[in-house]
Short mmCIF file of C-alpha atoms in Angstrom, two decimals:
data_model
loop_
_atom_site.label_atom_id
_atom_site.label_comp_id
_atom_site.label_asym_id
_atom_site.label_seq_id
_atom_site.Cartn_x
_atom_site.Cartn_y
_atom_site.Cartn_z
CA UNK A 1 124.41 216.01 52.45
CA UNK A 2 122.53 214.40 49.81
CA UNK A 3 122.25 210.89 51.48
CA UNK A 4 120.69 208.90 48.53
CA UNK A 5 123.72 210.19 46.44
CA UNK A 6 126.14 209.16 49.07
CA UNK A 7 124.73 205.44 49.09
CA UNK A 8 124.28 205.35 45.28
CA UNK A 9 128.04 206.32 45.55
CA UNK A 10 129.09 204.06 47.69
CA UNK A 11 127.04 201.32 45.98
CA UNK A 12 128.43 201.85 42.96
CA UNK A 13 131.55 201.84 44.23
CA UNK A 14 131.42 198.87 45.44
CA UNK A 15 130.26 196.80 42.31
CA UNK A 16 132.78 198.46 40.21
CA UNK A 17 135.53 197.87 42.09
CA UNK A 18 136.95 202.24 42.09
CA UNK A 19 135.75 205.30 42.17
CA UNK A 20 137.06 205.72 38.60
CA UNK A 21 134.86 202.89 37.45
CA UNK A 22 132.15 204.24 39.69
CA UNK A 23 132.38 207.86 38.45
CA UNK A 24 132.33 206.60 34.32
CA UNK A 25 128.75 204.95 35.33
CA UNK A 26 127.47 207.67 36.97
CA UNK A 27 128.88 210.51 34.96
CA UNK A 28 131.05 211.69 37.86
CA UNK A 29 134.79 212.56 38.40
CA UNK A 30 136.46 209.97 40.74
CA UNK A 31 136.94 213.30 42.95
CA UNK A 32 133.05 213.59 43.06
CA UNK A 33 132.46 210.10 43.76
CA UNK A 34 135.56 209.93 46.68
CA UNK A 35 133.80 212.80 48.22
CA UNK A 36 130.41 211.36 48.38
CA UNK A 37 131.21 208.08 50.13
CA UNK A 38 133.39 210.36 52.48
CA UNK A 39 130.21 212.54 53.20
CA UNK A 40 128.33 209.53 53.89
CA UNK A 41 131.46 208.01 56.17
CA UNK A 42 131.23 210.79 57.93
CA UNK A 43 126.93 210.88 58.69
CA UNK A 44 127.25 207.26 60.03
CA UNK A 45 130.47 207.71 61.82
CA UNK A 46 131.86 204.47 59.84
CA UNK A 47 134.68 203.39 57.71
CA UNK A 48 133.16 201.85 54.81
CA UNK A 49 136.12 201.57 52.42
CA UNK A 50 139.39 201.17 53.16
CA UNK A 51 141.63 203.03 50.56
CA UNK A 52 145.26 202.79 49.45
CA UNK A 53 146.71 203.91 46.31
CA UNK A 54 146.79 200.98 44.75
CA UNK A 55 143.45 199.43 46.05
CA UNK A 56 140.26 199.68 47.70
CA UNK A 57 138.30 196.99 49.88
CA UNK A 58 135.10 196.89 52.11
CA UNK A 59 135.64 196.86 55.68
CA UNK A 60 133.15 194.96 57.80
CA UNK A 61 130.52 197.78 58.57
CA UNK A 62 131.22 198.31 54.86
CA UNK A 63 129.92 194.75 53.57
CA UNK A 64 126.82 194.70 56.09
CA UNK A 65 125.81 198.38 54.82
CA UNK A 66 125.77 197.63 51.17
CA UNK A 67 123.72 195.19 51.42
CA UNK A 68 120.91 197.56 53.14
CA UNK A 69 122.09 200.33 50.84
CA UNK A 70 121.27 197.60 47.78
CA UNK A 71 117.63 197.22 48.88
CA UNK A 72 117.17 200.81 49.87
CA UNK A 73 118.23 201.83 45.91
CA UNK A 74 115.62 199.13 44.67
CA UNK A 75 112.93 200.61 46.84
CA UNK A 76 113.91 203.66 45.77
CA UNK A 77 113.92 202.74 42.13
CA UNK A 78 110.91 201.18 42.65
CA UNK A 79 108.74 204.20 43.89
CA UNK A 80 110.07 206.54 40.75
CA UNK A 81 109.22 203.25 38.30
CA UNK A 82 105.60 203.40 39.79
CA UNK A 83 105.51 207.33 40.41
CA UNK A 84 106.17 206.89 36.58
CA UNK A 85 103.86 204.58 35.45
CA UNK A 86 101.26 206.53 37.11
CA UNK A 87 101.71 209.41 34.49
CA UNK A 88 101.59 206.78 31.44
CA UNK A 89 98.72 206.30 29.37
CA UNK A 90 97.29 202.37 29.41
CA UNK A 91 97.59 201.26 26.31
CA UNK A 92 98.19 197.50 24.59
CA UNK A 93 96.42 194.03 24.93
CA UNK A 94 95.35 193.01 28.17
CA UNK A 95 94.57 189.68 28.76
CA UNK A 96 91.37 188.26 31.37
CA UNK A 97 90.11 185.35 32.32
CA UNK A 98 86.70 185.02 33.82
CA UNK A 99 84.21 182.05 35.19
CA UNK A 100 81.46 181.85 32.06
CA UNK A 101 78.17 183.77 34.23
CA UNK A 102 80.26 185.98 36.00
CA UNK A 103 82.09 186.98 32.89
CA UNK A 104 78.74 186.72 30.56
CA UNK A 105 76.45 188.53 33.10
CA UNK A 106 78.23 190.62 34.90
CA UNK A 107 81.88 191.75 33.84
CA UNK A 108 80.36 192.18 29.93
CA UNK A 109 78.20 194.48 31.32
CA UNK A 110 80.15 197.12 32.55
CA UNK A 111 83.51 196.43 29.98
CA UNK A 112 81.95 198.85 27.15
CA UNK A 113 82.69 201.57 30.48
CA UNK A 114 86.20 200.53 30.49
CA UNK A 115 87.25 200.58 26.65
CA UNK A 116 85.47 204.03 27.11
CA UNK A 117 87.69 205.30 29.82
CA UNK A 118 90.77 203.60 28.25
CA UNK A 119 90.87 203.91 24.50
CA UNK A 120 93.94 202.69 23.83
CA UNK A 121 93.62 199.60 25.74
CA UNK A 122 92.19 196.12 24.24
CA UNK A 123 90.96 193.31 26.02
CA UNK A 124 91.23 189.57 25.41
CA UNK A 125 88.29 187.88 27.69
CA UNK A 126 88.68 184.40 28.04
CA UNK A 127 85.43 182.57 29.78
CA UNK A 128 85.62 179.58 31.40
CA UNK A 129 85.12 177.40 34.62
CA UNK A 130 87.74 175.62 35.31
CA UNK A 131 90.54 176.74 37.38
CA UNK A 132 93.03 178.14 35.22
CA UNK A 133 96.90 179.39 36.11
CA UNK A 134 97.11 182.89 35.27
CA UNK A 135 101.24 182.28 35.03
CA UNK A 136 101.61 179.59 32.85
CA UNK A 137 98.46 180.42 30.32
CA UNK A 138 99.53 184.00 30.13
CA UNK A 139 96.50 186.19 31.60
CA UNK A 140 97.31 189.29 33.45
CA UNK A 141 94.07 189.15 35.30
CA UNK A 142 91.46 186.33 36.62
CA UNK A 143 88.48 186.84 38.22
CA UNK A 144 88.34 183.33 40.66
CA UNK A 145 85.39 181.89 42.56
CA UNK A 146 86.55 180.38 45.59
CA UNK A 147 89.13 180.87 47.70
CA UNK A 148 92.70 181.90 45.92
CA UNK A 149 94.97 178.97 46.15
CA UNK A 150 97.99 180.06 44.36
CA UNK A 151 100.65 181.09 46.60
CA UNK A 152 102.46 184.13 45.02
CA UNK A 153 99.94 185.80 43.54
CA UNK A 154 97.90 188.97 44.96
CA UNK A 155 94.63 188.67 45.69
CA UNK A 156 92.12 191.31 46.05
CA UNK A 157 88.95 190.45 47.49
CA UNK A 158 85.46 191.03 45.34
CA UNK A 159 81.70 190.41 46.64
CA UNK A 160 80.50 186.99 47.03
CA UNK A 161 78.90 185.28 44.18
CA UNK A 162 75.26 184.83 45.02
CA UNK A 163 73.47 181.45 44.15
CA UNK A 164 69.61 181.16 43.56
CA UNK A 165 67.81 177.38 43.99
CA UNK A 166 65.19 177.31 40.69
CA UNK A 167 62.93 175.21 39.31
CA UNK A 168 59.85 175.47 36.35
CA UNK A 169 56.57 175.95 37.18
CA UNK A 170 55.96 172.48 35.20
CA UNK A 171 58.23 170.49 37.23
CA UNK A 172 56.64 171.78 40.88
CA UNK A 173 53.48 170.85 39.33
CA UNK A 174 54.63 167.84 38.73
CA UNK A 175 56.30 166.51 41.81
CA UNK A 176 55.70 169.09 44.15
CA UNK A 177 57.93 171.69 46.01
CA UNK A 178 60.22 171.28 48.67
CA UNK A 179 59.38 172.46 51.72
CA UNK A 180 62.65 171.75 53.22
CA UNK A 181 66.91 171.44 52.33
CA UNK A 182 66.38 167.90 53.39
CA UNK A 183 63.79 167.09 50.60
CA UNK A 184 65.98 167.60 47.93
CA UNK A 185 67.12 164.18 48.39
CA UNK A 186 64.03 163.27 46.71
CA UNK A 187 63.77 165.42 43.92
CA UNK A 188 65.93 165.77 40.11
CA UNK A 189 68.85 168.18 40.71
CA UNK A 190 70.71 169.47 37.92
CA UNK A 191 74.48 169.00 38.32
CA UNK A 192 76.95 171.67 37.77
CA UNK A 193 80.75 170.02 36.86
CA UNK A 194 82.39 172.72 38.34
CA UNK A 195 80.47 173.05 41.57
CA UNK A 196 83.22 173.11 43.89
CA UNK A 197 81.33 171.16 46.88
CA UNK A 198 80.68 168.15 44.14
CA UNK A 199 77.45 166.56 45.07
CA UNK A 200 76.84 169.05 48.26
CA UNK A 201 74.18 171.43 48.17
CA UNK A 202 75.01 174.05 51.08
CA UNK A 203 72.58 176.69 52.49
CA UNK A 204 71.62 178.83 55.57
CA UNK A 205 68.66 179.61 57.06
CA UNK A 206 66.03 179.72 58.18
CA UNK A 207 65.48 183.90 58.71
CA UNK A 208 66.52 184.57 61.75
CA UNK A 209 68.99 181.93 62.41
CA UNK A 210 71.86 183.21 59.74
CA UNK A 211 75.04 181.43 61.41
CA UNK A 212 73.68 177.83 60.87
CA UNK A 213 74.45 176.14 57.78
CA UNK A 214 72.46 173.07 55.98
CA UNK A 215 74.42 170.47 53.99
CA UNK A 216 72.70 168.42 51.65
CA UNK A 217 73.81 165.26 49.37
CA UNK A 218 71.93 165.34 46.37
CA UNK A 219 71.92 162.82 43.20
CA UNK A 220 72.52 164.68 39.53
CA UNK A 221 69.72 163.12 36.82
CA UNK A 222 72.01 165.57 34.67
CA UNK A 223 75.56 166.82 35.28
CA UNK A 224 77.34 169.75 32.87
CA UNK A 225 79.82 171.81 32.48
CA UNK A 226 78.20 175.13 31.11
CA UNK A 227 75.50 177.25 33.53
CA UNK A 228 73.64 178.05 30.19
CA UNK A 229 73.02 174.57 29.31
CA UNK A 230 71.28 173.58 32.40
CA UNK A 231 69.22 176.75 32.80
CA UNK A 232 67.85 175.50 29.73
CA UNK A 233 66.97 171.90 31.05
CA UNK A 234 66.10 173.63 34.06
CA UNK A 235 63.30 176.04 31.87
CA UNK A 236 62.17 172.65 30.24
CA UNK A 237 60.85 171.44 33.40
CA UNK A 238 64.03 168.56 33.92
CA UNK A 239 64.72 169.45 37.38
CA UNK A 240 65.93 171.81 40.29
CA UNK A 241 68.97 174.09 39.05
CA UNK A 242 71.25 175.58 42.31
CA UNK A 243 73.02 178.31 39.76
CA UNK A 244 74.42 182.08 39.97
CA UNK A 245 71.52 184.24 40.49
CA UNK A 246 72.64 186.52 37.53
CA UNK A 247 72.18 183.49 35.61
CA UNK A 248 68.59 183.01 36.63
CA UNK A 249 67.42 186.24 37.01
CA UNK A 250 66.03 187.01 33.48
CA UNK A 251 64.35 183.57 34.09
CA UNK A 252 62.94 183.90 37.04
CA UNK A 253 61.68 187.42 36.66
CA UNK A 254 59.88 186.28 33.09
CA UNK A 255 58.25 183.34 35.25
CA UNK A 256 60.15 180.48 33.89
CA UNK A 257 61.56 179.58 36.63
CA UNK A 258 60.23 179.84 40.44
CA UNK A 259 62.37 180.37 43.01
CA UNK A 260 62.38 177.23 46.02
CA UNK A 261 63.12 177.04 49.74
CA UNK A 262 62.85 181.00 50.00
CA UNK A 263 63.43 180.86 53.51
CA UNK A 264 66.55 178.89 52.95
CA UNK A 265 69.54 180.84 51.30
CA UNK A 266 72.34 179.18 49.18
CA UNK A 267 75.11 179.83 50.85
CA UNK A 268 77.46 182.21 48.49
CA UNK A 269 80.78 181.94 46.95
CA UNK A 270 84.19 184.27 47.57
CA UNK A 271 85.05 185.97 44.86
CA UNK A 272 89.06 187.08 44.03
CA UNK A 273 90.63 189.73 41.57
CA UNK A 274 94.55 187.97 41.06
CA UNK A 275 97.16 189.25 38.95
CA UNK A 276 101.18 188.53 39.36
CA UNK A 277 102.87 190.92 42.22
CA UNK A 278 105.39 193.00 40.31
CA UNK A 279 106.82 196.71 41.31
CA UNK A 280 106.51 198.14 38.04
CA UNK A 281 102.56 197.51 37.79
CA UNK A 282 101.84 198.39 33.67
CA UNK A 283 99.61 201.45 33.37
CA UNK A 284 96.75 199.19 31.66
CA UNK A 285 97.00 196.60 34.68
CA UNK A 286 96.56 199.04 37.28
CA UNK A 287 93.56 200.59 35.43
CA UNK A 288 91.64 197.61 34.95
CA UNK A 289 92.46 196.42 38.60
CA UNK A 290 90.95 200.07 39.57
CA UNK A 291 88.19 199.57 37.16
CA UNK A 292 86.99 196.20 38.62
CA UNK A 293 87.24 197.29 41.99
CA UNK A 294 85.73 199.98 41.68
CA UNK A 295 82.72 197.92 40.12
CA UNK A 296 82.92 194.51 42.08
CA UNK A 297 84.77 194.99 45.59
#
């Protein structure tokens, strides 16, 4: 027997309250739909209706079933809705948020790829820093530095983001390089609003000691919100800039910037793709998840 049927019978028999009811919904006879739950009655070895002429009720093993039978049509349901949506073409607005370098340096990069691949899908990209709630502001995807705090949501992991310690030539000249974490006490740092460990500079090193970890309280001459602003203080010689090394790189490869403590690394950042769970992932969503995996995992 067709055991899907049977339960989708019996299901719908249930919530209907007949097999007459049943059989209008799913364009059956009453026969047709008396003879399925029987078929199935018969596989378990169960009553699951008791039947009069007049009336119909669950017996026991009848009210624990449906409620499995419920979540096995959902599942069911659930495979054909994604089985379906794997066949659809993306298309429509989707709408990304992104922290300002990562989205500036590195997701811009590779989008004109995606809008390729995807013609009929658009993309809103929202940059910014601060912790945003994908729910309540409406984005369907957020790229988030930092461990993913939202319970709820899924989270696919993405490579570290990878932090560089800078400074000008002019400014080492000036009051000398560090030769140590512990020296930065002493020197102008450049303050970050965002930076999630506040006033705490954070590295590891030296070579060949990887698993030991350096904290350091430093003192902000100059605190902002926006990584492009103080690579720009930090080019005019203001101070020493701990930022995203995509942000620096074009600096530091030019010469305007010089990288310090080389033997010392910043220690890097977790990185999360989130988006809302739902079992009837949109065609678009599930391509740009793919997409930036594919590019960032």
């Amino acid at each position: 027997m067709d055991r899907l049927s049977g339960m989708e019978a019996f299901a719908k028999a249930v919530e209907t309250g007949s097999f007459s009811a049943a059989g209008e919904a799913l364009g059956l006879s009453p026969q047709a739909v008396g003879k399925q739950v029987r078929l199935l009655e018969e596989h378990l070895g169960l009553r699951l209706i008791h039947r009069t002429t007049r009336r119909q009720s669950l017996t026991e093993a009848g009210r624990t079933l449906y409620e499995r039978v419920r979540i096995i049509l959902a599942e069911v349901e659930a495979v054909e809705a994604v089985a379906a949506s794997s066949q659809a073409v993306p298309r429509s607005r989707i709408r990304v948020n992104a922290p300002v370098t990562f989205g500036a340096y590195d997701l811009a990069r590779v989008l004109p790829a995606y809008l390729a691949a995807h013609r009929q899908v658009d993309v809103e990209l929202t940059l910014s820093d601060r912790k945003v709630d994908l729910i309540e502001e409406g984005y369907e995807v957020v790229f988030r530095v930092g461990p993913p705090a939202e319970g709820g949501l899924i989270a696919r992991p993405l490579r570290p983001m990878d932090f560089s310690l800078c400074a000008a030539p002019s400014y080492l000249a000036a009051r000398g390089a560090p030769r140590v974490p512990a020296d930065l006490a002493q020197h102008e740092c450049l303050g970050f609003a965002y930076m999630a460990t506040g006033d705490q500079w954070r590295f590891v090193g030296p070579e060949g000691r990887e698993g030991r970890q350096v904290a350091v309280e430093v003192s902000y001459r100059l605190l902002v919100n926006n990584g492009q602003a103080l690579l720009t203080a930090a080019v005019s010689g203001l101070g020493l800039l701990l930022q995203p090394t995509a942000l620096v790189r074009d600096a530091v490869a030019a010469g305007h910037l010089v990288t310090v403590l080389p033997a010392y690394r910043p220690v890097s950042r977790p990185m999360h793709l989130l988006y809302a769970p739902d079992r009837r992932i949109t065609p678009k969503l599930r391509s740009f998840v793919d997409f930036a995996l594919a590019h960032f995992a």
